[in-house]
Tab-separated table of C-alpha atoms and ligand atoms in Angstrom:
chain	number	residue	atom	x	y	z
S	167	MET	CA	111.441	112.638	71.980
S	168	LYS	CA	113.801	112.148	74.906
S	169	VAL	CA	112.521	110.624	78.155
S	170	LEU	CA	114.188	110.373	81.611
S	171	VAL	CA	113.262	107.668	84.095
S	172	ILE	CA	114.422	108.281	87.625
S	173	GLY	CA	115.402	105.300	89.759
S	174	GLY	CA	117.345	102.100	89.361
S	175	GLY	CA	115.159	99.173	90.444
S	176	GLY	CA	112.906	96.649	88.758
S	177	ARG	CA	110.064	99.096	88.532
S	178	GLU	CA	112.266	101.593	86.619
S	179	HIS	CA	113.618	98.818	84.400
S	180	ALA	CA	110.001	97.948	83.451
S	181	LEU	CA	109.077	101.619	82.861
S	182	ALA	CA	112.139	102.212	80.732
S	183	TRP	CA	111.540	98.988	78.742
S	184	LYS	CA	107.901	100.055	78.033
S	185	LEU	CA	108.773	103.640	77.189
S	186	ALA	CA	111.463	102.467	74.765
S	187	GLN	CA	108.772	100.592	72.834
S	188	SER	CA	107.038	103.843	71.963
S	189	PRO	CA	107.612	104.908	68.326
S	190	ARG	CA	107.590	108.435	69.627
S	191	VAL	CA	110.640	107.927	71.793
S	192	SER	CA	114.187	108.205	70.455
S	193	LYS	CA	116.051	107.904	73.751
S	194	VAL	CA	115.356	106.806	77.279
S	195	PHE	CA	117.823	107.938	79.927
S	196	VAL	CA	117.652	106.162	83.267
S	197	ALA	CA	119.226	107.716	86.369
S	198	PRO	CA	120.926	105.825	87.828
S	199	GLY	CA	119.479	102.665	86.151
S	200	ASN	CA	121.035	99.223	86.422
S	201	PRO	CA	122.769	96.775	84.100
S	202	GLY	CA	119.382	95.643	82.824
S	203	THR	CA	118.319	99.129	81.727
S	204	ALA	CA	121.773	99.676	80.187
S	205	THR	CA	121.128	96.892	77.640
S	206	GLU	CA	117.616	97.844	76.617
S	207	SER	CA	117.318	99.318	73.124
S	208	LYS	CA	117.225	103.168	73.053
S	209	CYS	CA	118.209	103.210	76.810
S	210	GLU	CA	121.273	104.751	78.437
S	211	ASN	CA	122.105	104.920	82.087
S	212	VAL	CA	123.085	108.238	83.648
S	213	SER	CA	125.184	108.029	86.788
S	214	ILE	CA	123.132	110.390	88.985
S	215	ALA	CA	121.452	109.218	92.154
S	216	ALA	CA	117.646	109.323	92.224
S	217	THR	CA	117.672	111.768	95.118
S	218	ASN	CA	120.283	114.182	93.636
S	219	ILE	CA	117.623	116.597	92.458
S	220	ALA	CA	120.020	119.463	91.573
S	221	GLU	CA	122.056	117.243	89.207
S	222	LEU	CA	118.952	115.600	87.731
S	223	LEU	CA	117.524	119.016	87.024
S	224	ALA	CA	120.737	120.188	85.371
S	225	PHE	CA	120.915	117.019	83.292
S	226	ALA	CA	117.289	117.263	82.114
S	227	GLY	CA	117.750	120.928	81.188
S	228	ARG	CA	120.964	120.278	79.327
S	229	GLU	CA	119.535	117.292	77.383
S	230	GLN	CA	116.231	119.035	76.815
S	231	ILE	CA	114.284	116.106	78.174
S	232	ASP	CA	110.706	116.104	76.928
S	233	LEU	CA	109.281	113.861	79.644
S	234	THR	CA	110.442	112.728	83.073
S	235	VAL	CA	108.859	109.963	85.112
S	236	VAL	CA	109.860	109.211	88.668
S	237	GLY	CA	109.956	105.654	90.048
S	238	PRO	CA	110.780	105.797	93.783
S	239	GLU	CA	109.113	107.808	96.503
S	240	ALA	CA	112.233	109.460	97.984
S	241	PRO	CA	112.771	112.075	95.243
S	242	LEU	CA	109.052	112.804	95.149
S	243	VAL	CA	108.913	113.390	98.859
S	244	LEU	CA	111.980	115.632	98.538
S	245	GLY	CA	110.139	117.730	95.921
S	246	ILE	CA	111.614	116.805	92.611
S	247	VAL	CA	108.332	117.517	90.795
S	248	ASP	CA	108.159	121.083	92.112
S	249	SER	CA	111.795	121.691	91.025
S	250	PHE	CA	111.238	120.386	87.509
S	251	ARG	CA	107.945	122.208	87.136
S	252	ASP	CA	109.567	125.479	88.247
S	253	ALA	CA	112.246	124.946	85.554
S	254	GLY	CA	109.500	124.320	82.926
S	255	LEU	CA	110.477	120.659	82.488
S	256	PRO	CA	107.552	118.258	81.926
S	257	ILE	CA	107.416	115.696	84.711
S	258	PHE	CA	104.774	113.217	85.902
S	259	GLY	CA	104.431	112.811	89.674
S	260	PRO	CA	103.019	114.483	92.743
S	261	SER	CA	104.271	117.738	94.269
S	262	LYS	CA	106.198	117.549	97.539
S	263	GLN	CA	103.081	118.472	99.482
S	264	ALA	CA	100.923	115.873	97.706
S	265	ALA	CA	103.590	113.209	98.177
S	266	GLN	CA	102.908	113.461	101.904
S	267	LEU	CA	100.171	110.996	101.256
S	268	GLU	CA	102.953	108.479	101.352
S	269	GLY	CA	105.642	110.480	103.106
S	270	SER	CA	103.703	110.929	106.347
S	271	LYS	CA	101.376	108.254	107.608
S	272	ALA	CA	99.936	110.691	110.154
S	273	PHE	CA	99.132	113.104	107.231
S	274	SER	CA	97.497	110.363	105.186
S	275	LYS	CA	95.485	108.933	108.162
S	276	ASP	CA	94.231	112.445	109.102
S	277	PHE	CA	93.391	113.073	105.444
S	278	LEU	CA	91.389	109.769	105.236
S	279	ALA	CA	89.536	110.503	108.420
S	280	ARG	CA	88.722	114.101	107.376
S	281	HIS	CA	87.295	112.939	104.070
S	282	ARG	CA	85.549	109.903	105.532
S	283	ILE	CA	87.431	107.411	103.383
S	284	PRO	CA	87.449	103.897	104.875
S	285	THR	CA	90.609	102.994	106.810
S	286	ALA	CA	91.597	101.389	110.098
S	287	MET	CA	90.802	103.297	113.314
S	288	TYR	CA	93.968	105.005	114.557
S	289	ARG	CA	95.704	107.542	116.818
S	290	VAL	CA	98.957	109.446	116.311
S	291	PHE	CA	101.474	109.698	119.157
S	292	THR	CA	104.734	111.467	119.864
S	293	GLU	CA	105.194	110.082	123.343
S	294	ALA	CA	105.543	106.418	124.270
S	295	ALA	CA	103.469	106.398	127.491
S	296	PRO	CA	100.072	107.410	125.977
S	297	ALA	CA	100.756	105.178	122.922
S	298	ILE	CA	101.341	102.222	125.244
S	299	ASP	CA	98.183	103.074	127.243
S	300	TYR	CA	96.282	103.055	123.945
S	301	VAL	CA	97.693	99.638	122.997
S	302	ARG	CA	96.844	98.151	126.396
S	303	GLU	CA	93.332	99.542	126.111
S	304	HIS	CA	92.772	98.086	122.593
S	305	GLY	CA	94.732	94.764	122.872
S	306	ALA	CA	96.436	92.763	120.162
S	307	PRO	CA	96.690	92.175	117.285
S	308	ILE	CA	97.395	95.867	116.651
S	309	VAL	CA	99.546	97.723	114.134
S	310	VAL	CA	102.329	100.225	114.923
S	311	LYS	CA	103.690	102.384	112.082
S	312	ALA	CA	106.510	104.921	111.953
S	313	ASP	CA	105.169	108.179	110.493
S	314	GLY	CA	107.777	108.738	107.805
S	315	LEU	CA	109.529	106.700	105.147
S	316	ALA	CA	111.395	103.702	106.597
S	317	ALA	CA	112.124	101.561	103.519
S	318	GLY	CA	109.192	99.293	104.135
S	319	LYS	CA	110.453	98.356	107.612
S	320	GLY	CA	108.433	100.902	109.630
S	321	VAL	CA	105.301	98.757	110.046
S	322	ILE	CA	104.927	96.201	112.836
S	323	VAL	CA	101.802	94.030	112.859
S	324	ALA	CA	102.054	93.128	116.509
S	325	GLN	CA	100.556	89.846	117.610
S	326	SER	CA	100.913	90.722	121.312
S	327	VAL	CA	100.692	93.879	123.462
S	328	ALA	CA	104.402	93.346	124.413
S	329	GLU	CA	105.405	93.327	120.773
S	330	ALA	CA	103.496	96.537	120.133
S	331	GLU	CA	105.056	98.177	123.173
S	332	ALA	CA	108.519	97.201	121.996
S	333	ALA	CA	107.788	98.647	118.530
S	334	ILE	CA	106.576	101.936	120.048
S	335	ASN	CA	109.643	102.211	122.280
S	336	ASP	CA	111.995	101.392	119.341
S	337	MET	CA	110.363	103.832	116.935
S	338	LEU	CA	109.937	106.752	119.367
S	339	GLY	CA	113.399	105.880	120.744
S	340	GLY	CA	115.013	106.810	117.396
S	341	GLN	CA	115.228	103.507	115.487
S	342	PHE	CA	114.204	105.288	112.276
S	343	GLY	CA	115.422	108.776	113.207
S	344	GLU	CA	113.021	111.573	112.276
S	345	ALA	CA	110.762	109.134	110.409
S	346	GLY	CA	109.856	107.590	113.771
S	347	ALA	CA	109.401	110.850	115.696
S	348	ARG	CA	105.648	110.206	115.444
S	349	VAL	CA	103.921	106.821	115.373
S	350	VAL	CA	100.531	105.770	114.146
S	351	VAL	CA	98.851	103.003	116.158
S	352	GLU	CA	95.935	101.485	114.254
S	353	SER	CA	93.526	98.630	114.524
S	354	PHE	CA	94.291	95.334	112.771
S	355	LEU	CA	92.286	94.728	109.627
S	356	SER	CA	91.700	91.248	108.240
S	357	GLY	CA	90.943	90.170	104.719
S	358	GLU	CA	92.845	89.976	101.456
S	359	GLU	CA	95.269	92.698	100.267
S	360	ALA	CA	95.316	94.158	96.779
S	361	SER	CA	97.061	96.999	95.038
S	362	PHE	CA	94.864	99.548	93.234
S	363	ILE	CA	96.990	101.890	91.125
S	364	VAL	CA	95.699	104.871	89.142
S	365	MET	CA	97.079	107.764	87.181
S	366	VAL	CA	95.798	111.168	88.303
S	367	ASP	CA	96.126	114.546	86.518
S	368	GLY	CA	94.788	116.768	89.328
S	369	GLY	CA	91.130	115.875	88.624
S	370	ASN	CA	90.740	112.999	86.137
S	371	ILE	CA	91.580	109.435	87.073
S	372	LEU	CA	92.798	106.635	84.827
S	373	PRO	CA	92.851	103.258	86.583
S	374	MET	CA	95.741	100.905	85.846
S	375	ALA	CA	95.160	97.122	85.723
S	376	THR	CA	94.576	95.530	89.147
S	377	SER	CA	97.369	93.614	90.828
S	378	GLN	CA	98.399	91.772	93.962
S	379	ASP	CA	101.731	91.882	95.674
S	380	HIS	CA	103.239	89.202	97.993
S	381	LYS	CA	104.840	90.953	100.887
S	382	ALA	CA	105.919	88.022	103.067
S	383	ARG	CA	109.334	86.615	102.332
S	384	ASP	CA	108.454	82.910	102.224
S	385	SER	CA	106.019	80.676	100.385
S	386	GLY	CA	102.628	80.304	102.141
S	387	ASP	CA	102.788	83.994	103.174
S	388	THR	CA	105.138	83.244	106.028
S	389	GLY	CA	108.331	84.885	107.258
S	390	PRO	CA	109.136	88.600	107.616
S	391	ASN	CA	107.617	91.357	105.545
S	392	THR	CA	109.614	92.530	102.517
S	393	GLY	CA	109.307	95.166	99.790
S	394	GLY	CA	107.486	92.477	97.739
S	395	MET	CA	108.523	89.029	96.589
S	396	GLY	CA	106.382	88.958	93.503
S	397	ALA	CA	103.171	90.250	91.957
S	398	TYR	CA	100.616	89.461	89.343
S	399	SER	CA	97.969	91.172	87.286
S	400	PRO	CA	94.987	91.175	87.060
S	401	THR	CA	93.872	89.986	90.490
S	402	PRO	CA	90.485	88.304	90.651
S	403	VAL	CA	89.935	89.543	94.263
S	404	VAL	CA	89.207	92.970	92.765
S	405	THR	CA	86.077	92.052	90.841
S	406	PRO	CA	84.629	94.715	88.522
S	407	GLN	CA	82.091	95.370	91.270
S	408	ILE	CA	84.791	95.870	93.944
S	409	ALA	CA	86.776	98.044	91.539
S	410	ASP	CA	83.659	100.285	91.274
S	411	ILE	CA	83.443	100.474	95.084
S	412	VAL	CA	87.152	101.285	95.344
S	413	MET	CA	86.767	104.097	92.813
S	414	GLU	CA	83.627	105.533	94.474
S	415	THR	CA	84.573	105.209	98.102
S	416	ILE	CA	88.371	105.615	97.981
S	417	ILE	CA	90.013	106.880	94.832
S	418	GLU	CA	87.512	109.590	93.767
S	419	PRO	CA	87.116	111.029	97.318
S	420	THR	CA	90.916	111.074	97.622
S	421	VAL	CA	91.518	112.984	94.412
S	422	LYS	CA	88.594	115.352	95.175
S	423	GLY	CA	89.787	115.735	98.799
S	424	MET	CA	93.318	116.631	97.825
S	425	ALA	CA	92.027	119.239	95.350
S	426	LEU	CA	89.649	120.606	98.064
S	427	ASP	CA	92.540	120.786	100.456
S	428	GLY	CA	94.480	122.898	97.947
S	429	ILE	CA	96.978	120.183	97.112
S	430	PRO	CA	95.796	118.776	93.777
S	431	TYR	CA	97.278	115.316	93.148
S	432	THR	CA	99.068	114.462	89.946
S	433	GLY	CA	101.057	111.238	89.262
S	434	PHE	CA	100.617	107.610	90.016
S	435	LEU	CA	98.545	106.990	93.138
S	436	TYR	CA	98.758	103.552	94.700
S	437	ALA	CA	96.194	102.526	97.280
S	438	GLY	CA	97.255	99.484	99.252
S	439	LEU	CA	93.883	97.929	100.149
S	440	MET	CA	92.514	95.381	102.563
S	441	ILE	CA	89.333	93.817	101.190
S	442	ASP	CA	87.267	92.175	103.898
S	443	ASP	CA	85.188	88.975	103.598
S	444	GLU	CA	82.143	91.014	102.466
S	445	GLY	CA	84.119	92.679	99.680
S	446	ARG	CA	84.467	96.012	101.465
S	447	PRO	CA	87.794	97.750	100.770
S	448	SER	CA	89.759	99.896	103.305
S	449	VAL	CA	92.968	101.815	102.748
S	450	LEU	CA	96.075	100.299	104.435
S	451	GLU	CA	98.385	102.883	102.922
S	452	PHE	CA	98.872	105.249	100.022
S	453	ASN	CA	101.953	105.242	97.921
S	454	CYS	CA	102.663	108.240	95.687
S	455	ARG	CA	104.224	106.163	92.924
S	456	PHE	CA	103.882	102.976	90.985
S	457	GLY	CA	104.380	99.720	92.945
S	458	ASP	CA	107.485	97.588	92.841
S	459	PRO	CA	107.095	94.756	91.849
S	460	GLU	CA	103.530	95.452	90.574
S	461	THR	CA	104.884	97.669	87.803
S	462	GLN	CA	106.636	94.705	86.166
S	463	PRO	CA	103.566	92.536	85.464
S	464	ILE	CA	101.350	95.576	84.783
S	465	MET	CA	103.810	96.908	82.144
S	466	MET	CA	103.878	93.511	80.561
S	467	ARG	CA	100.114	93.793	79.995
S	468	LEU	CA	99.915	97.414	78.868
S	469	ASP	CA	99.187	97.554	75.192
S	470	SER	CA	98.735	101.368	75.049
S	471	ASP	CA	101.671	103.742	74.489
S	472	LEU	CA	102.864	104.754	77.995
S	473	VAL	CA	104.137	108.077	76.609
S	474	ASP	CA	100.645	109.065	75.539
S	475	LEU	CA	99.306	108.294	79.026
S	476	LEU	CA	102.089	110.207	80.864
S	477	GLN	CA	101.723	113.238	78.655
S	478	ALA	CA	97.946	113.224	79.203
S	479	GLY	CA	98.687	112.989	82.941
S	480	ILE	CA	100.844	116.147	82.698
S	481	ALA	CA	98.457	118.021	80.423
S	482	GLY	CA	95.364	117.280	82.546
S	483	SER	CA	93.657	115.313	79.776
S	484	LEU	CA	93.553	111.816	81.204
S	485	ASP	CA	89.822	111.878	80.424
S	486	GLU	CA	90.769	111.838	76.715
S	487	VAL	CA	92.943	108.670	76.744
S	488	GLN	CA	92.199	105.000	77.291
S	489	CYS	CA	94.301	102.145	78.527
S	490	GLN	CA	94.317	98.963	76.437
S	491	TRP	CA	95.289	95.846	78.395
S	492	ASN	CA	96.434	92.521	77.187
S	493	GLN	CA	93.812	90.090	78.544
S	494	GLN	CA	96.402	87.551	79.688
S	495	THR	CA	97.727	87.189	83.235
S	496	ALA	CA	101.235	88.493	83.975
S	497	ILE	CA	103.250	87.115	86.879
S	498	GLY	CA	106.512	88.499	88.181
S	499	VAL	CA	108.648	86.398	90.566
S	500	VAL	CA	111.351	88.157	92.551
S	501	ILE	CA	114.659	86.432	93.084
S	502	ALA	CA	116.214	87.806	96.232
S	503	ALA	CA	119.772	87.807	97.624
S	504	HIS	CA	121.088	85.831	100.593
S	505	GLY	CA	119.884	87.468	103.850
S	506	TYR	CA	117.117	89.594	102.439
S	507	PRO	CA	115.227	91.433	103.966
S	508	ALA	CA	117.787	91.755	106.765
S	509	ASP	CA	121.554	91.809	106.088
S	510	VAL	CA	121.864	91.278	102.381
S	511	ARG	CA	125.030	89.719	100.884
S	512	THR	CA	126.167	91.251	97.622
S	513	GLY	CA	128.737	90.398	94.947
S	514	ASP	CA	127.393	86.933	94.072
S	515	VAL	CA	127.793	86.184	90.349
S	516	ILE	CA	124.444	85.722	88.528
S	517	ARG	CA	124.403	82.935	85.968
S	518	GLY	CA	121.919	82.041	83.285
S	519	LEU	CA	120.726	85.540	82.268
S	520	ASP	CA	121.686	84.709	78.641
S	521	ALA	CA	119.534	81.552	78.572
S	522	ILE	CA	116.193	83.091	79.393
S	523	PRO	CA	113.280	81.648	77.328
S	524	ASN	CA	111.895	84.125	74.760
S	525	ASN	CA	108.506	84.450	76.403
S	526	VAL	CA	110.058	85.623	79.682
S	527	LYS	CA	111.267	89.100	80.603
S	528	VAL	CA	113.751	89.584	83.387
S	529	PHE	CA	113.685	92.954	85.003
S	530	GLN	CA	116.834	93.738	86.941
S	531	ALA	CA	116.945	95.561	90.306
S	532	GLY	CA	119.796	94.861	92.789
S	533	THR	CA	122.460	94.096	90.177
S	534	ARG	CA	125.676	95.670	89.059
S	535	SER	CA	128.299	94.907	86.362
S	536	ASP	CA	131.586	93.502	87.564
S	537	GLY	CA	133.837	92.955	84.556
S	538	ALA	CA	132.124	90.536	82.250
S	539	ASN	CA	129.754	89.438	85.063
S	540	ILE	CA	126.517	90.708	86.452
S	541	VAL	CA	126.599	90.361	90.242
S	542	THR	CA	124.125	90.910	93.067
S	543	ALA	CA	124.101	94.430	94.539
S	544	GLY	CA	120.862	94.581	96.569
S	545	GLY	CA	118.078	92.636	98.300
S	546	ARG	CA	115.664	92.142	95.462
S	547	VAL	CA	117.902	91.168	92.579
S	548	LEU	CA	115.664	90.198	89.673
S	549	CYS	CA	111.955	90.068	88.802
S	550	VAL	CA	111.277	87.295	86.297
S	551	THR	CA	108.063	88.079	84.489
S	552	ALA	CA	105.907	86.246	82.002
S	553	LEU	CA	102.420	86.251	80.454
S	554	GLY	CA	100.031	83.329	80.167
S	555	ASP	CA	96.466	82.639	79.054
S	556	THR	CA	95.672	81.396	82.541
S	557	VAL	CA	97.236	82.095	85.908
S	558	ARG	CA	98.779	78.639	85.838
S	559	ASP	CA	100.236	79.151	82.322
S	560	ALA	CA	101.791	82.435	83.493
S	561	GLN	CA	103.181	80.750	86.635
S	562	ALA	CA	104.605	77.878	84.541
S	563	ALA	CA	106.309	80.324	82.136
S	564	ALA	CA	107.703	82.613	84.846
S	565	TYR	CA	109.045	79.753	86.939
S	566	ALA	CA	110.642	78.172	83.858
S	567	GLY	CA	112.545	81.427	83.537
S	568	VAL	CA	113.409	81.501	87.248
S	569	LYS	CA	114.874	78.006	86.982
S	570	THR	CA	117.351	79.072	84.258
S	571	ILE	CA	118.910	81.615	86.702
S	572	ASP	CA	121.245	80.776	89.493
S	573	PHE	CA	123.369	82.622	92.005
S	574	ASP	CA	124.755	81.706	95.431
S	575	GLY	CA	122.252	82.450	98.164
S	576	GLY	CA	119.483	83.419	95.669
S	577	PHE	CA	115.971	82.454	96.714
S	578	TYR	CA	112.388	83.026	95.638
S	579	ARG	CA	108.840	82.131	96.628
S	580	ASP	CA	107.443	79.175	94.653
S	581	ASP	CA	103.785	80.280	95.004
S	582	ILE	CA	103.455	83.726	93.417
S	583	GLY	CA	99.821	84.045	92.253
S	584	TRP	CA	98.597	81.258	94.439
S	585	ARG	CA	95.334	82.973	95.411
S	586	ALA	CA	94.445	83.543	91.760
S	587	ALA	CA	95.476	79.996	90.809
S	588	ALA	CA	93.249	78.640	93.597
S	589	ARG	CA	90.301	80.705	92.337
S	590	GLU	CA	90.993	79.482	88.824
S	591	LYS	CA	90.813	75.900	89.975
S	592	ALA	CA	87.535	76.637	91.844
Z	852	ATP	P1	105.440	99.611	101.611
Z	852	ATP	O1	106.672	98.757	101.624
Z	852	ATP	O2	104.363	99.064	100.733
Z	852	ATP	O3	105.680	101.054	101.400
Z	852	ATP	P2	104.824	100.455	104.250
Z	852	ATP	O4	106.091	100.315	105.039
Z	852	ATP	O5	104.471	101.772	103.813
Z	852	ATP	O6	104.833	99.479	103.038
Z	852	ATP	P3	102.164	99.473	104.881
Z	852	ATP	O7	101.911	99.068	103.508
Z	852	ATP	O8	101.319	100.510	105.550
Z	852	ATP	O9	103.687	99.795	105.115
Z	852	ATP	O10	102.110	98.126	105.736
Z	852	ATP	C1	102.884	96.981	105.355
Z	852	ATP	C2	102.055	95.773	105.497
Z	852	ATP	O11	101.629	95.645	106.835
Z	852	ATP	C3	100.750	95.775	104.678
Z	852	ATP	O12	101.013	95.393	103.350
Z	852	ATP	C4	99.903	94.805	105.480
Z	852	ATP	O13	100.278	93.494	105.169
Z	852	ATP	C5	100.334	95.103	106.881
Z	852	ATP	N1	99.381	96.048	107.482
Z	852	ATP	C6	99.504	97.388	107.514
Z	852	ATP	N2	98.479	97.963	108.211
Z	852	ATP	C7	97.664	96.994	108.560
Z	852	ATP	C8	96.423	96.910	109.337
Z	852	ATP	N3	95.862	98.012	109.776
Z	852	ATP	N4	95.880	95.682	109.511
Z	852	ATP	C9	96.502	94.570	109.064
Z	852	ATP	N5	97.670	94.529	108.393
Z	852	ATP	C10	98.236	95.734	108.152
């Protein structure tokens, strides 16, 4: 069968790599893909942007694609799933309406409140003055979020009232255009974050392996927030008991609530969680797709055929399939480009990709071919991923891979997985 993966980052490289391993798959097209996906067996890049729904639809129809899976949120929020479904093309992902769980923070907060799903207290504002009054009343730390998609930059965890006020003025003043026409102001939650990702077919839920992302740019969880500097799976903070609580108090009510509201959810559903000191999880955010970089370590651990799972997701039979996971730990370390997450420099030649140890997989993201070279083309350039029997073994293998790679301005965190490693020691 022929499969189409939409997107061109590290997440899509990992999905394409995994799909190509299925004996049922003859061809994996990746639109637009990257130089990494171009060199995977069975894979071919198609030069269509992830948000060009009309051309993607025409391509999928022409090639008679049997299964399409969407990586990034933008095409989902634009309604790619509705368009493919209308054309009778099998696709796994949420409808445009359902994708609002990620596409509008006001929608998702109102949904959570209506269905009594644990999340931070909040208010939605369209005018600066009442938002600022609210901040002054509640004090700092406090969190200000642009309603719409802002490429991971629309959330300010303000340490002072002045910082929150500035964020409100910037957002409502047009910093993110329409995405900031409304802001959510919410209370600050403390605890440990985790990513809880499931597949949903409208009613049935199939949990993926647990994982933890590292959002801060620098080691020790310092520096500005990024799209994610690395991730690992499984994460010990989500104990089997906490996973049960997450399913009962968050995931199941969300899937039921969406169905009750007349917008049944299909696709990957990603709950970004804060788990407090007593092990109680709250929702920080929903994403309507797989995480990046969580996908990379999670796909390394998936023993089941991803095609079977995606087809069950489309057919509404996720209750009939099971996920088999490699029991090892997988760690993915992102190597980022000079300037990330602010002004990223591109065009630096990447050296060492041909000397990667056999037990390491490098997923490419912000790269492009330039003659015989692969050069940097975005903020997060590579995700170097490896398995290990222990967290420390996985770290050692991944960092051995990282050290073989070199490009001007490239940098990475040296502590991906530190929380799990600390627990392992204890
Ligand atoms: P993403 O890049 O994952 O899509 P986003 O821009 O949608 O992120 P959120 O995930 O909602 O934004 O928030 C980004 C980060 O800000 C979170 O990972 C968390 O570290 C922090 N954060 C968000 N809300 C809160 C909160 N209520 N309390 C404490 N920290 C928070």
